[in-house]
XYZ file of C-alpha atoms in Angstrom:
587
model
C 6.260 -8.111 -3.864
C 9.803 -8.569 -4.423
C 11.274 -12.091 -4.218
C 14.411 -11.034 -2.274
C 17.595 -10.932 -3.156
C 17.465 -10.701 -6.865
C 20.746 -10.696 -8.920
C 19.013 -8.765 -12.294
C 16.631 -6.383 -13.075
C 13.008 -8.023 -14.526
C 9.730 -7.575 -15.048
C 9.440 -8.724 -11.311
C 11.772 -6.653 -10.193
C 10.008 -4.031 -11.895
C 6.988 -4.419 -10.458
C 8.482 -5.194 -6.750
C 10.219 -1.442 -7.426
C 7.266 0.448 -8.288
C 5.458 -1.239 -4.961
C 8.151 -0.463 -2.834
C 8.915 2.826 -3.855
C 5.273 4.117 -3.947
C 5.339 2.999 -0.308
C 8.190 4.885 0.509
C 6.820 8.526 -1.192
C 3.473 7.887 0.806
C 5.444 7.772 3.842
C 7.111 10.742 2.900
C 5.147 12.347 1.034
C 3.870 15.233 3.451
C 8.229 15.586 4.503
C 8.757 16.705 1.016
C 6.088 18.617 0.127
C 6.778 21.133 3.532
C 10.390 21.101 2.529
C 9.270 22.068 -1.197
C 11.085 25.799 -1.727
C 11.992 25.266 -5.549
C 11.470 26.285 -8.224
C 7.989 27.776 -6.580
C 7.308 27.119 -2.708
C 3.942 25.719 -3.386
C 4.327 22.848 -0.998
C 3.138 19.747 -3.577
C 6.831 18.170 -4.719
C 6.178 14.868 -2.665
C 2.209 14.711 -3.045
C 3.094 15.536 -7.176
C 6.065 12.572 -6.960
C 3.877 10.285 -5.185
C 0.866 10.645 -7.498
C 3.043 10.409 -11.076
C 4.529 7.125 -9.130
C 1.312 6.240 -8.335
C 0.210 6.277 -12.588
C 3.302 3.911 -13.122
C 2.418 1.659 -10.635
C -0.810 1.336 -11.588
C 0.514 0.908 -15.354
C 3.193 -2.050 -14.491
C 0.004 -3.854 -12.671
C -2.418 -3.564 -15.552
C 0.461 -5.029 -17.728
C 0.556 -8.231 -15.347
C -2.972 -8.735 -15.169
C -3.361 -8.075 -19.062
C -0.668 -11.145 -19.443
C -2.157 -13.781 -16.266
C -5.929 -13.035 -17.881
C -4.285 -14.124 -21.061
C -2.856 -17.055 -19.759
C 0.373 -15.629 -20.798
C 3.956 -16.003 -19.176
C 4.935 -12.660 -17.100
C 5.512 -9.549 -18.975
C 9.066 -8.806 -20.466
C 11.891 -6.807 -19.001
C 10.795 -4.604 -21.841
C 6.846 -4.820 -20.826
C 7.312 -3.529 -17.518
C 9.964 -0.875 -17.948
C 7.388 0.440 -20.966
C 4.362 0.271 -18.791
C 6.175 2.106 -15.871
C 7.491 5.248 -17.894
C 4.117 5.026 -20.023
C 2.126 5.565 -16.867
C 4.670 8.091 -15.207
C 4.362 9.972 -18.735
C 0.642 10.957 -19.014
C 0.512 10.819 -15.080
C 3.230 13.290 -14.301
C 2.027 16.146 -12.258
C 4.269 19.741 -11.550
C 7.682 20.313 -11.987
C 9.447 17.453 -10.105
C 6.722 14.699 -11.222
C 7.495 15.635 -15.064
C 11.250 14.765 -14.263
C 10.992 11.647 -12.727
C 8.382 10.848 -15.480
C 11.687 11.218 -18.210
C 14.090 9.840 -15.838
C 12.023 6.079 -15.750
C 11.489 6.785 -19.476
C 14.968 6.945 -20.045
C 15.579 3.718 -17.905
C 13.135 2.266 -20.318
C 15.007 3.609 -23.094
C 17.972 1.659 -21.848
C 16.271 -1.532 -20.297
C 14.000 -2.213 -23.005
C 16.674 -2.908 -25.300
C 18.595 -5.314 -22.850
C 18.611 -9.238 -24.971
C 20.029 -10.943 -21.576
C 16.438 -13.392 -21.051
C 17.051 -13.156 -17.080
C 16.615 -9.271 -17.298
C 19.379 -6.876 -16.976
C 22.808 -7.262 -14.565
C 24.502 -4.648 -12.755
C 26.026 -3.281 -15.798
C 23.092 -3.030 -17.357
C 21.284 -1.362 -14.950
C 24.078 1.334 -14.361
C 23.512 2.073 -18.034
C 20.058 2.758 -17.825
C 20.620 5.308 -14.746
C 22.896 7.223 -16.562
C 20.887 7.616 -19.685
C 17.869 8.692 -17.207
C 19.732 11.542 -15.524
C 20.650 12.625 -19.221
C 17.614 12.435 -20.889
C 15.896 14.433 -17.811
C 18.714 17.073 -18.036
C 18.007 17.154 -22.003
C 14.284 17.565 -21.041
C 14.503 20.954 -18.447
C 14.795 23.970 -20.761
C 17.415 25.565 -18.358
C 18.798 22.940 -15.912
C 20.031 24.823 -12.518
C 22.535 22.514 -10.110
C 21.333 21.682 -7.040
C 17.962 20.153 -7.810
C 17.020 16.320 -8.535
C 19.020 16.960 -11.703
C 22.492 16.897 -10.071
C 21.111 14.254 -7.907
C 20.417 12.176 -10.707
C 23.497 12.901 -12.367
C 25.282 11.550 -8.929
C 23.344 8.660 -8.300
C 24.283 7.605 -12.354
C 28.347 8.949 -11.472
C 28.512 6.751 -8.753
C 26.761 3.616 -10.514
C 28.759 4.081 -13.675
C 31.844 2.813 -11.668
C 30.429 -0.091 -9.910
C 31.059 -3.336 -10.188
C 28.976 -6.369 -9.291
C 25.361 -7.829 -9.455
C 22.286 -5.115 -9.358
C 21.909 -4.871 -5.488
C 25.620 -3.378 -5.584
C 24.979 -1.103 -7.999
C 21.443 0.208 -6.453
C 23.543 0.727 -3.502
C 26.374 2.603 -4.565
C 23.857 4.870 -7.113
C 21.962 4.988 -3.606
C 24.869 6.362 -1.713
C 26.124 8.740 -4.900
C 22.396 10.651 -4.706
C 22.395 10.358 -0.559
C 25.729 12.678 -0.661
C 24.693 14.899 -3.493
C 21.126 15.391 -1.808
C 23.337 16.760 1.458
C 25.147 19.169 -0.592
C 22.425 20.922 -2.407
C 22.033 23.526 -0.092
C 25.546 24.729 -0.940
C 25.174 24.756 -4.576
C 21.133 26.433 -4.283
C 20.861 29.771 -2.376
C 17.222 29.448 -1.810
C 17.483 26.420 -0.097
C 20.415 27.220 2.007
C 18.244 30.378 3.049
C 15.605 28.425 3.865
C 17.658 25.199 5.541
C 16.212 22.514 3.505
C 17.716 19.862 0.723
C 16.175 20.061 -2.517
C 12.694 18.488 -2.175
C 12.515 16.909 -5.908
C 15.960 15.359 -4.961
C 15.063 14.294 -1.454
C 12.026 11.936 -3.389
C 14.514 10.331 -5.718
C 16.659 9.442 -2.863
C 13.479 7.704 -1.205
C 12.900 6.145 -4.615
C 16.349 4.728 -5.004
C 16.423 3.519 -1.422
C 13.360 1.096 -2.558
C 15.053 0.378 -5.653
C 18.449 -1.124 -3.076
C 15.298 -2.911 -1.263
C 14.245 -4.704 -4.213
C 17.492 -6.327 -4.853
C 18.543 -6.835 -0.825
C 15.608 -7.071 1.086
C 17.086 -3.841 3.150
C 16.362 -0.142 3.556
C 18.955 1.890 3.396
C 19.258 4.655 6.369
C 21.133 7.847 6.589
C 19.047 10.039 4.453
C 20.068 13.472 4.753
C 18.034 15.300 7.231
C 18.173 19.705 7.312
C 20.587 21.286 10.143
C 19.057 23.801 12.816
C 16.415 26.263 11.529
C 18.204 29.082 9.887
C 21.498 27.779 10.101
C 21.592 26.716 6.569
C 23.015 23.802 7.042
C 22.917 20.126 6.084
C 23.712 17.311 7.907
C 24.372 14.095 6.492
C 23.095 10.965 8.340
C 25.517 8.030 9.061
C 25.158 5.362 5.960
C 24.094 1.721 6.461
C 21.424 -0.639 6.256
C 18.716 -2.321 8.389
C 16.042 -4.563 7.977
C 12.734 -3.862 6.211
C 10.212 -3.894 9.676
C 12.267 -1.755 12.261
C 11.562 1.080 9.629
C 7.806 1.276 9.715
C 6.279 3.922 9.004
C 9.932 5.870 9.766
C 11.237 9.289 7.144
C 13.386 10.830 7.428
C 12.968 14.565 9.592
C 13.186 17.407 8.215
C 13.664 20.770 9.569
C 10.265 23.336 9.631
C 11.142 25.855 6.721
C 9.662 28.866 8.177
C 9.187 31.923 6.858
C 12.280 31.046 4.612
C 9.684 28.421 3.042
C 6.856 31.288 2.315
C 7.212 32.498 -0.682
C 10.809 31.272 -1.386
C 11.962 31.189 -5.085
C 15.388 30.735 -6.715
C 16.844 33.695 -8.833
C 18.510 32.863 -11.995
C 20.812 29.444 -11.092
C 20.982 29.745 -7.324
C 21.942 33.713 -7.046
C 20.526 35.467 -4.460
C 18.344 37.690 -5.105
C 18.578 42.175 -5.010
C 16.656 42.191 -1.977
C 17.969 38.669 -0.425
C 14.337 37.332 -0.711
C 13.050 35.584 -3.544
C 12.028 36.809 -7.003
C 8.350 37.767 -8.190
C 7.904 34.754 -10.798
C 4.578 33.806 -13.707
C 1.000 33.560 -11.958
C -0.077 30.176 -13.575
C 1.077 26.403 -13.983
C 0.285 25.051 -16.949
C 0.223 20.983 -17.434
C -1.013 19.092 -20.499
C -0.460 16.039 -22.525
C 0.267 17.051 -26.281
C 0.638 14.319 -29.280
C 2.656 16.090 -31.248
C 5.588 15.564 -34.143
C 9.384 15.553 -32.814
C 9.835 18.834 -34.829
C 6.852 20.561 -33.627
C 7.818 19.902 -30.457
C 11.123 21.610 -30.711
C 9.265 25.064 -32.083
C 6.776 24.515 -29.128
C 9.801 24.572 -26.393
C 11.152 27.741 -27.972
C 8.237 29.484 -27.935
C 7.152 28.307 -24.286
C 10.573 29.261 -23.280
C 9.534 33.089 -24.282
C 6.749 32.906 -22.217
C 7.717 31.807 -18.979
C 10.133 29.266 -16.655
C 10.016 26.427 -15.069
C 10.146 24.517 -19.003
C 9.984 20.646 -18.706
C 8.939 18.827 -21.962
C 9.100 15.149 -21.534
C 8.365 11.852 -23.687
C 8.477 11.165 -27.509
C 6.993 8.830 -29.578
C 4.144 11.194 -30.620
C 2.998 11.819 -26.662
C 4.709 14.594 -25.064
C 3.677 16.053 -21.591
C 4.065 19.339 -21.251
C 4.929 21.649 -18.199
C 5.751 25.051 -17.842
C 5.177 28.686 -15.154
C 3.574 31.472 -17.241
C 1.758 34.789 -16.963
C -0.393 33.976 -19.901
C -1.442 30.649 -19.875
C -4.166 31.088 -22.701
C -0.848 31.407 -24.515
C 0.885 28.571 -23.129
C -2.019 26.465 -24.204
C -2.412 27.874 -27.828
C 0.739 27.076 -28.297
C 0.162 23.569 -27.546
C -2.861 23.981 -30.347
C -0.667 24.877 -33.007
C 1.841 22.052 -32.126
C -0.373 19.219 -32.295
C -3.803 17.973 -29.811
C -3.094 19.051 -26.720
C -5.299 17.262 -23.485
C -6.153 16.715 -19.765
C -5.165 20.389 -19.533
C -4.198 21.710 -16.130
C -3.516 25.554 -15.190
C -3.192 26.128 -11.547
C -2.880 29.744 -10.319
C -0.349 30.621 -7.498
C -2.465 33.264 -6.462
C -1.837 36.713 -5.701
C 0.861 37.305 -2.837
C 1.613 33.727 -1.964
C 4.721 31.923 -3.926
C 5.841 34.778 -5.983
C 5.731 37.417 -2.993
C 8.967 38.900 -3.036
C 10.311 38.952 0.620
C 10.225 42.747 0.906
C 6.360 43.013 -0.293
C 5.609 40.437 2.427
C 7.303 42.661 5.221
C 5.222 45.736 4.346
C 1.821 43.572 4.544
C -0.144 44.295 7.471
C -0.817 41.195 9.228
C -4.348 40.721 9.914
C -5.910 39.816 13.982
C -7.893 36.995 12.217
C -8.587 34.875 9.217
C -10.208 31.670 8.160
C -8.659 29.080 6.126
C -10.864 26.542 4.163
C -10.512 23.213 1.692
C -13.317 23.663 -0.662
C -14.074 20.999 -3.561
C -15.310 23.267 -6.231
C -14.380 26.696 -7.835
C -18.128 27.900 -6.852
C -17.899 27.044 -3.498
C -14.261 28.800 -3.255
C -15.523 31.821 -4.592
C -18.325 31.775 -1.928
C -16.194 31.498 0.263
C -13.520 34.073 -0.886
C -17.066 36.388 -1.115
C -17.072 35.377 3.080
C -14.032 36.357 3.279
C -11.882 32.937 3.548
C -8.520 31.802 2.069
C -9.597 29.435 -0.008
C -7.699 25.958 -1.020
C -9.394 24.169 -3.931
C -9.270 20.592 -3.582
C -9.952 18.410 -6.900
C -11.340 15.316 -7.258
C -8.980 12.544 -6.051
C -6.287 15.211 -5.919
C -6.570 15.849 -1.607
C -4.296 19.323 -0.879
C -1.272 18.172 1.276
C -0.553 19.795 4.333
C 2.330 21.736 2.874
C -0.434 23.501 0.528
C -2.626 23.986 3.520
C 0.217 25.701 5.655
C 0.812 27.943 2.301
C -2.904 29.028 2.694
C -2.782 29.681 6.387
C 1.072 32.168 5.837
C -1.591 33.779 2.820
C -3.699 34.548 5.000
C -1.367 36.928 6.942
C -3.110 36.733 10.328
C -2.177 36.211 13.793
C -5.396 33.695 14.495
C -6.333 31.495 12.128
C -9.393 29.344 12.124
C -9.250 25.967 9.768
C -11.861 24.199 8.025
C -10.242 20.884 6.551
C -14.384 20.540 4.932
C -13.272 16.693 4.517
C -12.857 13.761 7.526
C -10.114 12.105 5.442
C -8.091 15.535 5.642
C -8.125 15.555 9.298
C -4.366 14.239 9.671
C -3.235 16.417 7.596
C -4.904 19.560 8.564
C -3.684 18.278 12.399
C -0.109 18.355 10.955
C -0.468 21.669 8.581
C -1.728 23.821 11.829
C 1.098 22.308 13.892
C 3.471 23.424 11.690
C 1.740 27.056 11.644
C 1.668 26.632 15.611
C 5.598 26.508 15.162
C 5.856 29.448 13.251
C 3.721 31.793 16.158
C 0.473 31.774 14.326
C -2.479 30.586 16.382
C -4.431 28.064 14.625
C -7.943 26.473 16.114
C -8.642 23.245 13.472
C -12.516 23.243 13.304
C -13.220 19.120 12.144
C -15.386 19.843 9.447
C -16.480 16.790 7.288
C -18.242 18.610 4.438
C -17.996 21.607 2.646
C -21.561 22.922 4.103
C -20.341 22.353 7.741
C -17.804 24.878 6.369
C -20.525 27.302 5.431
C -22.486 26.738 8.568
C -19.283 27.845 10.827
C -18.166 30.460 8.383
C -21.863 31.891 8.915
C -21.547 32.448 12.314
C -17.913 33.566 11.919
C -17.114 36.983 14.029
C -13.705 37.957 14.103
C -14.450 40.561 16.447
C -15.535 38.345 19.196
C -12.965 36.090 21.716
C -10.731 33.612 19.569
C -11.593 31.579 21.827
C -15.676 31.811 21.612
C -15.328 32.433 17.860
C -14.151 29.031 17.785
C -16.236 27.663 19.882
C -19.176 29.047 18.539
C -18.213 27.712 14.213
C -17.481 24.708 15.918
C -20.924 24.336 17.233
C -22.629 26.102 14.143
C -20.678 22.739 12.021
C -21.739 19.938 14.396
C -24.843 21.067 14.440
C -25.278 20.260 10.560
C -25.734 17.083 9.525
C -24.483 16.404 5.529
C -24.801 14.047 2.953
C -23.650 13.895 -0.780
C -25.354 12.437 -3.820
C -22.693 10.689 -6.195
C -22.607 7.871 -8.982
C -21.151 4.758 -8.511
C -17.867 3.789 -10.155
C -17.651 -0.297 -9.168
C -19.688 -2.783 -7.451
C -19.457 -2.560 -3.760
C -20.458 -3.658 -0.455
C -22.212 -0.885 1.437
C -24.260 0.011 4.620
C -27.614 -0.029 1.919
C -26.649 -3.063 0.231
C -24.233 -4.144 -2.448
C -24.172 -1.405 -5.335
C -23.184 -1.482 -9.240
C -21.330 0.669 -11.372
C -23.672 3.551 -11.990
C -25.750 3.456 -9.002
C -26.801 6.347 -7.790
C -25.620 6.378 -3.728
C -26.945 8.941 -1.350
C -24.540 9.140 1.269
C -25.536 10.645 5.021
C -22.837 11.724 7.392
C -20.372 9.305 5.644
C -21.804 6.152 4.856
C -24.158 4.984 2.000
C -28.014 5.304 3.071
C -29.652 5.107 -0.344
C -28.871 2.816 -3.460
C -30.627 4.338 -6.689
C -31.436 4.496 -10.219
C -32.782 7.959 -10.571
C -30.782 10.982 -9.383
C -33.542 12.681 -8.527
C -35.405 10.087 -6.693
C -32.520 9.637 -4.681
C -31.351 13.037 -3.828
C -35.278 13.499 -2.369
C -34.921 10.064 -0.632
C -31.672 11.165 1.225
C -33.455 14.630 2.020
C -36.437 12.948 3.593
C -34.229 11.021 5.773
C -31.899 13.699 6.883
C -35.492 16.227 7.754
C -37.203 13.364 9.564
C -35.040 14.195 12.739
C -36.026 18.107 12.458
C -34.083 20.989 10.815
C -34.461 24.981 9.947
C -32.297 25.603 7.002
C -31.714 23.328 3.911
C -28.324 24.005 1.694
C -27.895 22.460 -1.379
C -24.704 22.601 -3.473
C -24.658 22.000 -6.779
C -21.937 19.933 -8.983
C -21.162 20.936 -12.569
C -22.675 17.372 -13.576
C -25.932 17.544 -11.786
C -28.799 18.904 -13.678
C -29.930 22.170 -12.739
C -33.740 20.814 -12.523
C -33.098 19.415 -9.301
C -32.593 22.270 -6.875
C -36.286 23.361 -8.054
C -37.470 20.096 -7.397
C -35.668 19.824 -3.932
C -36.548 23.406 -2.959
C -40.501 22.807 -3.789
C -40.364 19.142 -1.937
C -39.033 21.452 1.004
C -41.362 24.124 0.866
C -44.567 21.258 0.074
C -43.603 18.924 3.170
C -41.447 20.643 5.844
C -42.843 24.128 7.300
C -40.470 26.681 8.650
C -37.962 25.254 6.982
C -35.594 27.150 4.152
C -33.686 26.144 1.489
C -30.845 28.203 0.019
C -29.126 26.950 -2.830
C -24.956 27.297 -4.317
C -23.128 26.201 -7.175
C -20.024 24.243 -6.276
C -18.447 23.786 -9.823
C -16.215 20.725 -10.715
C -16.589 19.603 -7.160
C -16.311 15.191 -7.763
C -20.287 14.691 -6.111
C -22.915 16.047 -8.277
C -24.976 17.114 -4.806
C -24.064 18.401 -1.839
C -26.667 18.426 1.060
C -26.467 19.992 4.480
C -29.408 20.402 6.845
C -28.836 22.425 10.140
C-alpha cells in the first residue's frame, strides 16, 4: 500500500491509488448502483465502476510482479499509468465504466510523458486531470451536463488553480467534484425527479477521495448524500478529513430512489419529458473491444450514432472499446465488422417494460397479487424459468447481479408479493439488501436462501400463488432445503480443498459447497459425486447441463440412475453459458 504522505505521483503511488480506490467502490458499490437513474436505470453504475477498476488494478499488479520476477527496479511513472488505463480499457463495462476507462487513459496520456525521475508534482498531476475530463468529454458522442462529465470537468477546474505538492492538489480536485456531484440534480431533471446525484459522478468522487488518501494518509468526508425522498434535493455534507480506520466499512447514504428510480431515463440533455416520466429508449447494450484504424473509427461513431444513444468510444492506439444503446444490435456489431476485428462482444437486453417503460405505460399495468423473482446462471435455465413463470435475472460467470439489478427485477415483476430466489449463498447479502429496499417501497418480499439454481427449481415446483403468502413460502422454502446440490467444474489453480490439494484442470465435484471429489475424467467424477449425494436416499434426480459439458453425460448419468437406484427419476435441463459444466440436485 501507499507509503504515506507522498509529495509526487509514481509508480507507487500508482499502485497505492488503484488499491485504495478499488476498496472504496467495493464499499460503495451496491450505494451507486441503487442510486443509478442515468442514462438507463438499470441499477449496475457502481458494480460496472468497480469491476473496470478492478481490470486496472489487476493490470498495475501484473506490471510489478513482471519487473520483481525480473529482478528489475519498480516500474516507471510511465509503466504504471500505462498498465492502469490498459486494464481499465479492455475491462470497461456499461456506460460509466467506459468513461472512467478514457479518463485514466488520458491521465496516462499526460503522466506518461512526465521526465521529472521522482514521478510527477502537483503541477503535473493537475495537468493530467484536466486532459482526462477532456479526452472523456471528446469520447461521449453527445455529452449532457450533470453526469461524471461535469464532475470531471470540476474536479480538473478546481485542480488547474492549485498550488502546492500532489496531496494539495488531490484535495482541492477532491473538493471541486464533491460540490459539482451536489449540484447535479439541478442541472439533470431525471435525477432531481428521482432525488439522487448522478451515480457515474458519485464513483469518481469515491475514486478521488482515495486518490487524496494516497498522498495524506486521510479520507476525505462530506460526500454528498440525496435530500428527503421526493424532495429533489441535495444536500451537501460538511468538508474535512479524518483518519483512515474510524471510516471502516462507512459510504456515504443515499436516499431509496423509489418509483422515481424504476424505469427513470433522461430526455434529450436533462428536459423533462411530454408526460413528466421518462422516455421509451433502444432494447439492447452493446459492448465490445474493436482494433481498429483511427479513421475507421471515426466512420464507425457516425454510423453507431444513427443507430442508437448512449455512444462512448474510448482508447486509440489500434484498441478501441466500444459502447453504445441500440434497437438493432446485429447492426451495432456489423458495424464493428466492417471497422476492423471486433471481440469479447457483450449485448445485454433491458427487457421488455423495465428501464425504457415510460412512466405512463407503467401506471396502466395491472399489478399482479404474486410473482417470483430468480438469479439464474444460464440463458437455459432463465428461459425455464420464464416458461414457470419467474422474472428472471441472468447472472454470468464472475459477473454476480448487484442488488440494484435484483430490485429492478422484483419492480418488473409488478406484484404486490414477491417471492426471491438469490439460487447462490454468496448472493445472500445482497438479495437481504435488494428485498429491503423493495420492503421500503410497499412490496412484500419473502427471500427464499437458495444456494443453487436447482433449489430454485425445486421451490418454483411447488410454487402456488393461489395459496397463503405465507404457506407458499413456507412450503418453496421447504421444497429447496429439502434438495441437496452439487456442481461439477474444472479447476483453474492449485488449491487446498476439503478432498485434497487440486491442480489446474482437475476436475472437482463439489456437494453442498465444498469440494468432495478431485478428478481426471469428467465423467467419472460427475458419477462419483452422484453416488455420494444418492447414498443418503432421494426420489428425483435433476441434472443441468453447461454449454461446455458434453452432451454424452446426461445419458450416462440417467442410465447409472435408472441401473442402481429404484424409484428414483432423473429429469434433465440445459443451463447454457452457466460457468459449471454440471449442475446436480437430488431431492
Amino acid at each position: 500500500m501507499a507509503q504515506v504522505p507522498q509529495t509526487f505521483l509514481d509508480a507507487l503511488a500508482v499502485r497505492a491509488w488503484c488499491g485504495l480506490a478499488l476498496d472504496a467502490l467495493g464499499r460503495a458499490r451496491e450505494e451507486i448502483d441503487a442510486i443509478n437513474v442515468y442514462p438507463v436505470a438499470d441499477g449496475d453504475t457502481g458494480t460496472n465502476l468497480y469491476l473496470t477498476l478492478e481490470s486496472a488494478t489487476a493490470a498495475v499488479e501484473a506490471v510489478f510482479a513482471g519487473h520483481e520476477a525480473g529482478g528489475d527496479r519498480r516500474p516507471t511513472l510511465a509503466d504504471a499509468v500505462r498498465a492502469m488505463a490498459h486494464g481499465a480499457l479492455i475491462g470497461a463495462r456499461g456506460n460509466s465504466g467506459t468513461i472512467l476507462a478514457q479518463l485514466l487513459r488520458g491521465m496516462a496520456q499526460e503522466l506518461a510523458g512526465e521526465e521529472a525521475p521522482a514521478g510527477a508534482d502537483g503541477p503535473g498531476l493537475g495537468r493530467a486531470l484536466r486532459r482526462a475530463a477532456d479526452s472523456a468529454r471528446q469520447a461521449v458522442a453527445h455529452p449532457v451536463e450533470g453526469t461524471v462529465l461535469t464532475v470531471a470537468s470540476a474536479a480538473a477546474d478546481a485542480a488547474g488553480g492549485a498550488r502546492g505538492d500532489c496531496g494539495a492538489v488531490a484535495r482541492v480536485a477532491y473538493e471541486g467534484a464533491r460540490v459539482a456531484l451536489a449540484e447535479t440534480p439541478e442541472r439533470l431533471a431525471v435525477l432531481r425527479r428521482a432525488g439522487v446525484v448522478d451515480a457515474g459522478g458519485r464513483g469518481l468522487v469515491a475514486v478521488l477521495a482515495a486518490l487524496v488518501e494516497t498522498f495524506t494518509g486521510e479520507v476525505p468526508r462530506g460526500l454528498p448524500t440525496p435530500g428527503a425522498r421526493g424532495s429533489g434535493s441535495v444536500r451537501a455534507a460538511g468538508s474535512g478529513f479524518e483518519e483512515r480506520g474510524e471510516l471502516a466499512g462507512r459510504t456515504a447514504g443515499v436516499v431509496d430512489a423509489g418509483e422515481g428510480h424504476a424505469g427513470a431515463r433522461s430526455c434529450e440533455a436533462g428536459a423533462e419529458c411530454a408526460d413528466g416520466g421518462a422516455a421509451a429508449g433502444p432494447a439492447f447494450e452493446v459492448i465490445y473491444l474493436l482494433e481498429a484504424a483511427d479513421a475507421a473509427v471515426a466512420r464507425l461513431r457516425e454510423r453507431l450514432d444513427g443507430l442508437g444513444d448512449s455512444l462512448v468510444v474510448v482508447g486509440g492506439d489500434g484498441l478501441w472499446n466500444v459502447h453504445v444503446h441500440v434497437d438493432d444490435a446485429g447492426a451495432a456489431v456489423e458495424a464493428g465488422v466492417e471497422a476492423g476485428r471486433p471481440y469479447r462482444i457483450r449485448i445485454t437486453h433491458f427487457g421488455a417494460g423495465d428501464v425504457h417503460t415510460t412512466g405512463a405505460e407503467r401506471v396502466r399495468q395491472e399489478r399482479a397479487e404474486r410473482a417470483v423473482v430468480a438469479v439464474v446462471p444460464g440463458e437455459g435455465l432463465a428461459g425455464l424459468y420464464a416458461e414457470a413463470g419467474a422474472t428472471t435475472v441472468l447472472a454470468r460467470p464472475g459477473e454476480p447481479p448487484a442488488s440494484g439489478e435484483l430490485v429492478q427485477a422484483v419492480r418488473r415483476a409488478h406484484a404486490r408479493e414477491v417471492v426471491l430466489l438469490p439460487n447462490d449463498a454468496e448472493l445472500r447479502h445482497t438479495a437481504a439488501a435488494a428485498a429491503e429496499q423493495a420492503r421500503n417501497e410497499g412490496i412484500r418480499v419473502a427471500l427464499i436462501p437458495t444456494r443453487s439454481a436447482v433449489q430454485g427449481i425445486a421451490a418454483l415446483a411447488v410454487h402456488e400463488p393461489e395459496r397463503r403468502f405465507d404457506e407458499d413460502v413456507v412450503a418453496m422454502t421447504s421444497a429447496a432445503g429439502a434438495t441437496r446440490y452439487a456442481e461439477v467444474t474444472v479447476a483453474e489453480r492449485q488449491a487446498w480443498t476439503m478432498a485434497g490439494i487440486c491442480q489446474a484442470g482437475d476436475v472437482l465435484g463439489l456437494v453442498d459447497g465444498d469440494v468432495a471429489v478431485i478428478g481426471q475424467d469428467l465423467t467419472a467424477t460427475a458419477e462419483a459425486v452422484l453416488d455420494r449425494m444418492l447414498a443418503a436416499g432421494g426420489e428425483l434426480v435433476t441434472l443441468v447441463l453447461g454449454d461446455d459439458a458434453p452432451r454424452s453425460i446426461a445419458a450416462h448419468l440417467e442410465s447409472r440412475v435408472r441401473e442402481g437406484y429404484l424409484a428414483v427419476d432423473t429429469v434433465v435441463y440445459q443451463g447454457g453459458r452457466q460457468g459449471a459444466l454440471l449442475l446436480i440436485g437430488v431431492e
